[in-house]
PDB file of C-alpha atoms in Angstrom:
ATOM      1  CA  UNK A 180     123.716 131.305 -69.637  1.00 46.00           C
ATOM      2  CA  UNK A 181     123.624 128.308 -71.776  1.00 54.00           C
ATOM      3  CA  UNK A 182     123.187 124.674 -69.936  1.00 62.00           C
ATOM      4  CA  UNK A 183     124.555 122.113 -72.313  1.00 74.00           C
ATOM      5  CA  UNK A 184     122.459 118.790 -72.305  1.00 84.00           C
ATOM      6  CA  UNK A 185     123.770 115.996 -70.947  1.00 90.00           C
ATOM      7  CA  UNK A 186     125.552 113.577 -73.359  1.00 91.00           C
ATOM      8  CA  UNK A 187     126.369 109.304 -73.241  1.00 92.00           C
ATOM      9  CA  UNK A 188     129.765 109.721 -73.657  1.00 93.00           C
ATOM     10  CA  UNK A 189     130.918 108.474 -70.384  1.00 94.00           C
ATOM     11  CA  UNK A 190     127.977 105.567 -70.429  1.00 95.00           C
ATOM     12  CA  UNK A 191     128.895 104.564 -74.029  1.00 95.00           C
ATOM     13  CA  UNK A 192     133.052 104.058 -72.393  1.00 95.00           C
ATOM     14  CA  UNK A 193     131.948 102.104 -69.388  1.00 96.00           C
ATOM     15  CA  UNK A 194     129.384  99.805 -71.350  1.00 95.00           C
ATOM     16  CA  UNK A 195     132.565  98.605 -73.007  1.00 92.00           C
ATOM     17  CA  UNK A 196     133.823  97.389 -69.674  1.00 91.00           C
ATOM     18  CA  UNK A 197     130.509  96.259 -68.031  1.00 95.00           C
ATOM     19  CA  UNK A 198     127.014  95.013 -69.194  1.00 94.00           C
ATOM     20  CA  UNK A 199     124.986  97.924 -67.966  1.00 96.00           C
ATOM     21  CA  UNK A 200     125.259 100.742 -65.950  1.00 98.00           C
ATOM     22  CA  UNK A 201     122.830 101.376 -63.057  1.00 98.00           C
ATOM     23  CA  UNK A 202     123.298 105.393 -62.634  1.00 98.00           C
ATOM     24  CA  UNK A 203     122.405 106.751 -59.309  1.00 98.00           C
ATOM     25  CA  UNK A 204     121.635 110.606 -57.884  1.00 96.00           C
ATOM     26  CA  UNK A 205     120.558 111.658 -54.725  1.00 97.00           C
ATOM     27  CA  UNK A 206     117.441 114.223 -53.645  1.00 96.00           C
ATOM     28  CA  UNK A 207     116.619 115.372 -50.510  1.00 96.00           C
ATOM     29  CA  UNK A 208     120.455 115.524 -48.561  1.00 95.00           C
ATOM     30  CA  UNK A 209     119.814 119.312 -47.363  1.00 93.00           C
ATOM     31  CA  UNK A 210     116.232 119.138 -46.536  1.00 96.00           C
ATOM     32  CA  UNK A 211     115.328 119.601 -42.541  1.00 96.00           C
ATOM     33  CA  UNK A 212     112.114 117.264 -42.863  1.00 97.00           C
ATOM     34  CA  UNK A 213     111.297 114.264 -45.136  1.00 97.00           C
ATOM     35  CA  UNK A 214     113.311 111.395 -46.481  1.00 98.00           C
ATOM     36  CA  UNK A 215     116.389 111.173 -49.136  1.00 98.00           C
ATOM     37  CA  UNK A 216     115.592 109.657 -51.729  1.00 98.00           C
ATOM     38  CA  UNK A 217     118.183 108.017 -54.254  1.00 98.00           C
ATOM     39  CA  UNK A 218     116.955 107.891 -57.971  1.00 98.00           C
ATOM     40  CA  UNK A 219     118.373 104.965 -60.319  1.00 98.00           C
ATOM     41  CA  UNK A 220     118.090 104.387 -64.168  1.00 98.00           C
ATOM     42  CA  UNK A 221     119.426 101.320 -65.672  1.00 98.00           C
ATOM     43  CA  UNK A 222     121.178 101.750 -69.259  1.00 96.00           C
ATOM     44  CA  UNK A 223     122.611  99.163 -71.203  1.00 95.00           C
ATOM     45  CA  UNK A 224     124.559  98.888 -74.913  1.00 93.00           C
ATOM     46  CA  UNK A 225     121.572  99.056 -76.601  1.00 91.00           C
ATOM     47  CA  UNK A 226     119.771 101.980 -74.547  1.00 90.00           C
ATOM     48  CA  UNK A 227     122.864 103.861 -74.949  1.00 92.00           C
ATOM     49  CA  UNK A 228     122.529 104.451 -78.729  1.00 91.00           C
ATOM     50  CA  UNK A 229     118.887 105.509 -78.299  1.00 91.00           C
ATOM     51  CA  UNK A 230     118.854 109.478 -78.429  1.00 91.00           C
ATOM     52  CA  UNK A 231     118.554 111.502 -74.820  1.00 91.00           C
ATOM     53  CA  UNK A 232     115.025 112.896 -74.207  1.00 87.00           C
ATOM     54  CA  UNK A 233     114.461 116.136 -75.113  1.00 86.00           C
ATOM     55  CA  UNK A 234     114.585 118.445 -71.992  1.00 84.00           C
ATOM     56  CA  UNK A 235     116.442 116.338 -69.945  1.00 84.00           C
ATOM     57  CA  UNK A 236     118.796 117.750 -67.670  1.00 80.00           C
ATOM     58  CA  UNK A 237     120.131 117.647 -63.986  1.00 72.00           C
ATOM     59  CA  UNK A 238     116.619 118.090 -61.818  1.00 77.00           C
ATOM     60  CA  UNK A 239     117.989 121.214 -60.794  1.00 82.00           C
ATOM     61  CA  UNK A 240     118.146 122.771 -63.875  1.00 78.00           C
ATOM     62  CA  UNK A 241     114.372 121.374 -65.135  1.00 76.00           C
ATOM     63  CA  UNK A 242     111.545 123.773 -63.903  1.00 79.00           C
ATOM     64  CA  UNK A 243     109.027 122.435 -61.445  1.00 85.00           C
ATOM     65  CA  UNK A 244     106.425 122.822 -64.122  1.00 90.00           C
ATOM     66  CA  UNK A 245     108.529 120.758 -66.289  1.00 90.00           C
ATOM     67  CA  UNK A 246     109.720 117.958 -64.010  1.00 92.00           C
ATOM     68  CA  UNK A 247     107.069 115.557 -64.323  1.00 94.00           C
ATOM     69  CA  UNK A 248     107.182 115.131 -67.832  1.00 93.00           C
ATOM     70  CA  UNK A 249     110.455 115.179 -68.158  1.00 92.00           C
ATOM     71  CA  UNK A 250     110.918 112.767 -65.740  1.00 95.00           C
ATOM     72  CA  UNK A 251     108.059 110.245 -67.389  1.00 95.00           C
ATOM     73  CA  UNK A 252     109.707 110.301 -70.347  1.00 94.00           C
ATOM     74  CA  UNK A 253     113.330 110.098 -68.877  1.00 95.00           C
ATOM     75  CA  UNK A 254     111.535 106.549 -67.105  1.00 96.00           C
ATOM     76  CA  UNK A 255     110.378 105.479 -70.460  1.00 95.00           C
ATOM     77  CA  UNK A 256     113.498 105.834 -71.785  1.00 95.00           C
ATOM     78  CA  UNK A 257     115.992 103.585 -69.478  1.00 96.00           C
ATOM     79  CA  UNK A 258     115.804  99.988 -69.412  1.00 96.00           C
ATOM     80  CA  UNK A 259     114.120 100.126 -65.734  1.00 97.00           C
ATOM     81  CA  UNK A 260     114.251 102.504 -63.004  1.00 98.00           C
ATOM     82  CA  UNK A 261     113.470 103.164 -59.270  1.00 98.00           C
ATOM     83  CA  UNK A 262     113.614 105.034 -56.112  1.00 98.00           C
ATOM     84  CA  UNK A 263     114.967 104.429 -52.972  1.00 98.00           C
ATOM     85  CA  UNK A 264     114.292 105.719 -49.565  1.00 98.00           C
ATOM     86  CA  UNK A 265     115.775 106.597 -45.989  1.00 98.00           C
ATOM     87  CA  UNK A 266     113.369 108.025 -43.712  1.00 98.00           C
ATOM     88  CA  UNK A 267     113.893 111.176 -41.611  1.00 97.00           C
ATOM     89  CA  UNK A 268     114.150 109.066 -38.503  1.00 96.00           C
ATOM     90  CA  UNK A 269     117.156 106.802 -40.341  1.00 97.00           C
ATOM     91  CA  UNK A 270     118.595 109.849 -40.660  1.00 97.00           C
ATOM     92  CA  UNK A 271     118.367 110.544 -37.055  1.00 96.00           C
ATOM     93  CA  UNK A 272     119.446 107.080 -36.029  1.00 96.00           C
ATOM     94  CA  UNK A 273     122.310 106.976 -38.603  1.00 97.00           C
ATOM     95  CA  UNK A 274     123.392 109.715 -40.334  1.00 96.00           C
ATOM     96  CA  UNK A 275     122.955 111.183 -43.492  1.00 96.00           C
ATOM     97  CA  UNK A 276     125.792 109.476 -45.012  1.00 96.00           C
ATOM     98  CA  UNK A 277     124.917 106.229 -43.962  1.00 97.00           C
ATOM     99  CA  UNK A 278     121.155 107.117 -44.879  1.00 98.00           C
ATOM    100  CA  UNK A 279     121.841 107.982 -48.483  1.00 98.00           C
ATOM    101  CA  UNK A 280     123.729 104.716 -48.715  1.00 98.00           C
ATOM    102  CA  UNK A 281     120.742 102.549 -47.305  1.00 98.00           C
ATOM    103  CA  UNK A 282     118.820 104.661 -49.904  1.00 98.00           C
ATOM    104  CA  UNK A 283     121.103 104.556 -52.776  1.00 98.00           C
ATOM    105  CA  UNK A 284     121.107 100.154 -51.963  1.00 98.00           C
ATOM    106  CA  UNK A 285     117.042 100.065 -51.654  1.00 98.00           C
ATOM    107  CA  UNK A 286     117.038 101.420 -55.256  1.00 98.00           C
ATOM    108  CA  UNK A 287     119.927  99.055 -56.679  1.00 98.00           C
ATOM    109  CA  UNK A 288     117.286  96.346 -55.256  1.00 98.00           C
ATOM    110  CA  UNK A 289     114.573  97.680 -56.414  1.00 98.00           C
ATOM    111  CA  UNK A 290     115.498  97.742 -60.360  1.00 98.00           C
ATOM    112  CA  UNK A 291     116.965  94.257 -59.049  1.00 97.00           C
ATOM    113  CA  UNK A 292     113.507  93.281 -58.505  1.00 97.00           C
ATOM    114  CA  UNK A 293     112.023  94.259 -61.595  1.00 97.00           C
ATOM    115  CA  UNK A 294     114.740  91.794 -63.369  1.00 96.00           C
ATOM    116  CA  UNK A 295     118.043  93.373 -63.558  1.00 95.00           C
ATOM    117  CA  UNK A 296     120.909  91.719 -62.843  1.00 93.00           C
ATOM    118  CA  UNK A 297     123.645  93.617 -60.701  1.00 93.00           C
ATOM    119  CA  UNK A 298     126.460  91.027 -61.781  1.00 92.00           C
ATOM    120  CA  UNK A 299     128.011  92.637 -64.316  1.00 93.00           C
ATOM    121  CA  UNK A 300     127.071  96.360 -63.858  1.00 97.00           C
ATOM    122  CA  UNK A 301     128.986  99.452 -62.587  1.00 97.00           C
ATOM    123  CA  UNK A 302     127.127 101.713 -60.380  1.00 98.00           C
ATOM    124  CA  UNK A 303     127.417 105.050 -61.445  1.00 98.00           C
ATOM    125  CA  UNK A 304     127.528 107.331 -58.816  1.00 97.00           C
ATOM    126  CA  UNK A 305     126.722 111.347 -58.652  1.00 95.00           C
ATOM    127  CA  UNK A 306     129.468 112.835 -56.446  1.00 93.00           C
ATOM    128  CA  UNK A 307     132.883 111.973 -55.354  1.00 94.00           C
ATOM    129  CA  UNK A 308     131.932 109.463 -52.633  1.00 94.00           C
ATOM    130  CA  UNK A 309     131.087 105.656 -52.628  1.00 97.00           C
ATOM    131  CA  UNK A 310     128.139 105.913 -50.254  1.00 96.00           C
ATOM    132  CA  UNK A 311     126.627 102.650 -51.173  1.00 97.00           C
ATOM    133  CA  UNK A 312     128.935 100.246 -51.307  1.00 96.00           C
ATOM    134  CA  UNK A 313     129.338  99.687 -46.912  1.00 95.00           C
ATOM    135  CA  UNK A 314     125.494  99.009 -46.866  1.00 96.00           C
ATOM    136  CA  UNK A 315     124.068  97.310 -49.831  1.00 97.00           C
ATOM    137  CA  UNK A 316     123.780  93.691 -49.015  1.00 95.00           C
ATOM    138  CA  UNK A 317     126.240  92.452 -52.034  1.00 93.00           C
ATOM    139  CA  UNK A 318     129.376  93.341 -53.613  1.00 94.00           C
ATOM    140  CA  UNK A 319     128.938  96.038 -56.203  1.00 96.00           C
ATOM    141  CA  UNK A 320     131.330  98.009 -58.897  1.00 96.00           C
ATOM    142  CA  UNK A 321     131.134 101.747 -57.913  1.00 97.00           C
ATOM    143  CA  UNK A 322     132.424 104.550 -59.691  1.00 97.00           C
ATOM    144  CA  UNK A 323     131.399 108.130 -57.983  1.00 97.00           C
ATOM    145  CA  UNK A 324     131.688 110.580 -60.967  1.00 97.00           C
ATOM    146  CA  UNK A 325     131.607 114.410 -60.138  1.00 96.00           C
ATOM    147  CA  UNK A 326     128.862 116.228 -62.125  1.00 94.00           C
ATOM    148  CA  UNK A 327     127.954 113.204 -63.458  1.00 93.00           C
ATOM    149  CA  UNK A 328     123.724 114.857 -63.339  1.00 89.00           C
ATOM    150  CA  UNK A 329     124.914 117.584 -65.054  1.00 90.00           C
ATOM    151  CA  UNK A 330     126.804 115.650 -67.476  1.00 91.00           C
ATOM    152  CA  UNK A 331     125.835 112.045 -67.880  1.00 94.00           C
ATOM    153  CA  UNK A 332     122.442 111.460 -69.278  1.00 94.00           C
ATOM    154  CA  UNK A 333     121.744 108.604 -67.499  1.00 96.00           C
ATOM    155  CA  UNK A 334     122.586 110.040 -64.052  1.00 96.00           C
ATOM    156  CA  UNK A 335     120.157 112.621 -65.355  1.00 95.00           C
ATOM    157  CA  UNK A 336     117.125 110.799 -65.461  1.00 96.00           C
ATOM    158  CA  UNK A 337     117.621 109.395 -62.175  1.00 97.00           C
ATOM    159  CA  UNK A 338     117.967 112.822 -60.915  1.00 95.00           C
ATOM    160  CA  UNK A 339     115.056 113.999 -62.004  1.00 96.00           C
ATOM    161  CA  UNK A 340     113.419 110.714 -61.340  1.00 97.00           C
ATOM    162  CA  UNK A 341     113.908 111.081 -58.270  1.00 97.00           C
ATOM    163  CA  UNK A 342     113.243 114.615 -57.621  1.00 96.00           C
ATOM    164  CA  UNK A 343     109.745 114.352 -58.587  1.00 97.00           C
ATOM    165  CA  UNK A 344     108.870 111.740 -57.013  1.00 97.00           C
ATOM    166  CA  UNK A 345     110.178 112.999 -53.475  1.00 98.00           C
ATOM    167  CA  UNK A 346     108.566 116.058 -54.302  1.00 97.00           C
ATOM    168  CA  UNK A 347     105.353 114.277 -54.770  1.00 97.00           C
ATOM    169  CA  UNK A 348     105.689 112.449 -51.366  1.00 98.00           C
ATOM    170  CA  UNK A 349     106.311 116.038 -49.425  1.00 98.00           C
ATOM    171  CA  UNK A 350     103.438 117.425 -51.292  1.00 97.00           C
ATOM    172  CA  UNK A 351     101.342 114.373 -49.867  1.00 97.00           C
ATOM    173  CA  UNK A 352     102.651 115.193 -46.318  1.00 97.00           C
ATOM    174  CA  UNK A 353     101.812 118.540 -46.568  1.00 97.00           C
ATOM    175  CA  UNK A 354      98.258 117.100 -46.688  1.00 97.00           C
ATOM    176  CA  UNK A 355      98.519 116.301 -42.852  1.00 96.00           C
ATOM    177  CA  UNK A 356     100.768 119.144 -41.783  1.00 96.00           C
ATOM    178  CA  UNK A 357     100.383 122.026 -43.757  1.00 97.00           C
ATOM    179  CA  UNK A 358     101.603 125.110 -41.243  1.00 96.00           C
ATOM    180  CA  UNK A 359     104.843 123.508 -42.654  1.00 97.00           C
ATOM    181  CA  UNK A 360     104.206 124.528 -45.839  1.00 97.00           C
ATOM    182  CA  UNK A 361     105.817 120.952 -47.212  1.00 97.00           C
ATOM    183  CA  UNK A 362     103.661 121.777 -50.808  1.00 96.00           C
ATOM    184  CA  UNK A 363     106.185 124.899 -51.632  1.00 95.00           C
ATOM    185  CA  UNK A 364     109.347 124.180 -49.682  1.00 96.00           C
ATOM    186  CA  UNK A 365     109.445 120.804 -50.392  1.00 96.00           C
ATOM    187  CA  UNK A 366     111.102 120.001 -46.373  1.00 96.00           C
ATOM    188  CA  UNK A 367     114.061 122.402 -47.233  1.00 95.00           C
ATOM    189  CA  UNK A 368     114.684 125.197 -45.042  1.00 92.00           C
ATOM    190  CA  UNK A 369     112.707 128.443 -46.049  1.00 93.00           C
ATOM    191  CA  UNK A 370     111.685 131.143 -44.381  1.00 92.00           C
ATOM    192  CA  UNK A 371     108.127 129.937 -43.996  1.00 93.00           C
ATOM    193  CA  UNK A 372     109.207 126.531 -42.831  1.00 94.00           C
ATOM    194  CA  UNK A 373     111.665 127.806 -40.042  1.00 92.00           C
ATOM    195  CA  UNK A 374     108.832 130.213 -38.670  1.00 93.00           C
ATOM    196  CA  UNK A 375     106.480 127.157 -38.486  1.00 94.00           C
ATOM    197  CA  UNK A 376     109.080 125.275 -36.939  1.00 93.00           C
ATOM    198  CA  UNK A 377     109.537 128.290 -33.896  1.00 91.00           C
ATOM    199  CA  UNK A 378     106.108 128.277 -33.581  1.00 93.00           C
ATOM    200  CA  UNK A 379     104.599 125.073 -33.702  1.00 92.00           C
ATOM    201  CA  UNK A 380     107.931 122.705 -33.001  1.00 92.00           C
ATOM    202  CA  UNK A 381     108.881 119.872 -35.318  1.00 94.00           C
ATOM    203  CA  UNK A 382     106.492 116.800 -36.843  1.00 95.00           C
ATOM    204  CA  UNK A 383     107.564 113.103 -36.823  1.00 94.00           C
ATOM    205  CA  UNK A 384     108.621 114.024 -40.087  1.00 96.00           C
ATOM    206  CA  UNK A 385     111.506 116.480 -39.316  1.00 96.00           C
ATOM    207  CA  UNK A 386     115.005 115.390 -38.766  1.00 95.00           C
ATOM    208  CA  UNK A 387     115.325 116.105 -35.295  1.00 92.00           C
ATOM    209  CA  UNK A 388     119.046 115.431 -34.961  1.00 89.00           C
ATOM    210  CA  UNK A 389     119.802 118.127 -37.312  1.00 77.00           C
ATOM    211  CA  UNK A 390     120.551 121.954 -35.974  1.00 57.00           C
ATOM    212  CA  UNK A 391     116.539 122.214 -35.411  1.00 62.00           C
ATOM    213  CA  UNK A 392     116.742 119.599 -32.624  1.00 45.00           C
ATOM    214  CA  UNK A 393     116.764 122.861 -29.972  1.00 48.00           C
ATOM    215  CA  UNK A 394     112.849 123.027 -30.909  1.00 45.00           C
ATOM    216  CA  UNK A 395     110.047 120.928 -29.135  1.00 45.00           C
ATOM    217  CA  UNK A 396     108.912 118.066 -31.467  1.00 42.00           C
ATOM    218  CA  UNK A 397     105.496 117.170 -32.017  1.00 42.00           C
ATOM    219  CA  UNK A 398     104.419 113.244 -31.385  1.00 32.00           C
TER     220      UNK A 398
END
């Protein structure tokens, strides 16, 4: 099967309407232990006629051998970029929903931080849901676009942005707790992880609220 690389066309429209485009993608929704994390790139007029990175694609469809240089050079590329972050406990206290949202607004703040201004951008959105919007702190554009990390470039290298460096945070936990096997499943819910969880109950790290709440927890 052939996976066609994502393309600017949809950035290079919308920078016609806006200044720059702060593209967002999520990692981390389905996982039973450790945060979300939201990835954002910023692109402007001038980024957008620069040519996509070679290998760049949804995080999904980049190798885990691949990821980290892929997404290094998908950061060099973009005006600025971030991560955000909603721990598992947020989850537990608010949702996932709400959690990817207070995620998805850390990382519009973050690139905010580093200079960016969010006045006249349009928050590009993976998915067909505003998530952000009822959280972050100001007004923002939002346009949720679906398949926009499989299509949109930009939304790519937050993707993969982001993937690596939650994956680099679980691999860090695993450090501390590694019946969980955190190093290979990454906090999703494998075989290995599940029997860890029956037998030794669930870390502070482990979304408790979630359908693995029926086992002890560990804290």
């Amino acid at each position: 099967m052939t996976v066609v690389a994502p393309k600017l066309t949809l950035e290079r429209q919308l920078l016609g309407e806006c200044g720059l485009i702060i593209s967002l993608d999520e990692v981390g929704r389905g996982a039973l232990a450790g945060p979300v994390a939201v990835g954002a790139a910023v692109m402007d007029a001038a980024g957008a006629r620069r040519r996509v990175p070679e290998g760049l694609r949804d995080s999904k469809l980049v190798t885990e051998k691949r990821r980290p240089d892929v997404a290094a050079r998908a950061a060099a590329w973009v005006q600025a970029s971030a991560v955000g972050w909603a721990t598992a406990a947020e989850v537990d206290d608010v949702g996932i929903m709400r959690a990817l949202g207070l995620a998805a607004s850390r990382a519009v703040l973050a690139v905010a931080a580093q200079g960016v201004s969010t006045d006249d951008a349009l928050v590009l959105l993976d998915g067909n849901h505003d998530y952000v919007s009822a959280v972050h702190p100001g007004p923002l554009r939002v346009r949720p676009v679906i398949k926009a990390d499989r299509d949109c470039a930009s939304v790519s290298a937050a993707s993969v942005i982001a993937k690596v460096a939650r994956d680099t945070h679980m691999a860090e936990l695993h450090l501390d707790h590694p019946a969980y096997q955190w190093n290979r499943n990454k906090g999703y819910a494998s075989a290995e992880h599940q029997d860890a969880i029956r037998e030794r109950g669930l870390s502070p790290f482990h979304r408790a609220s979630w359908a693995i709440a029926a086992a002890p927890t560990l804290f």
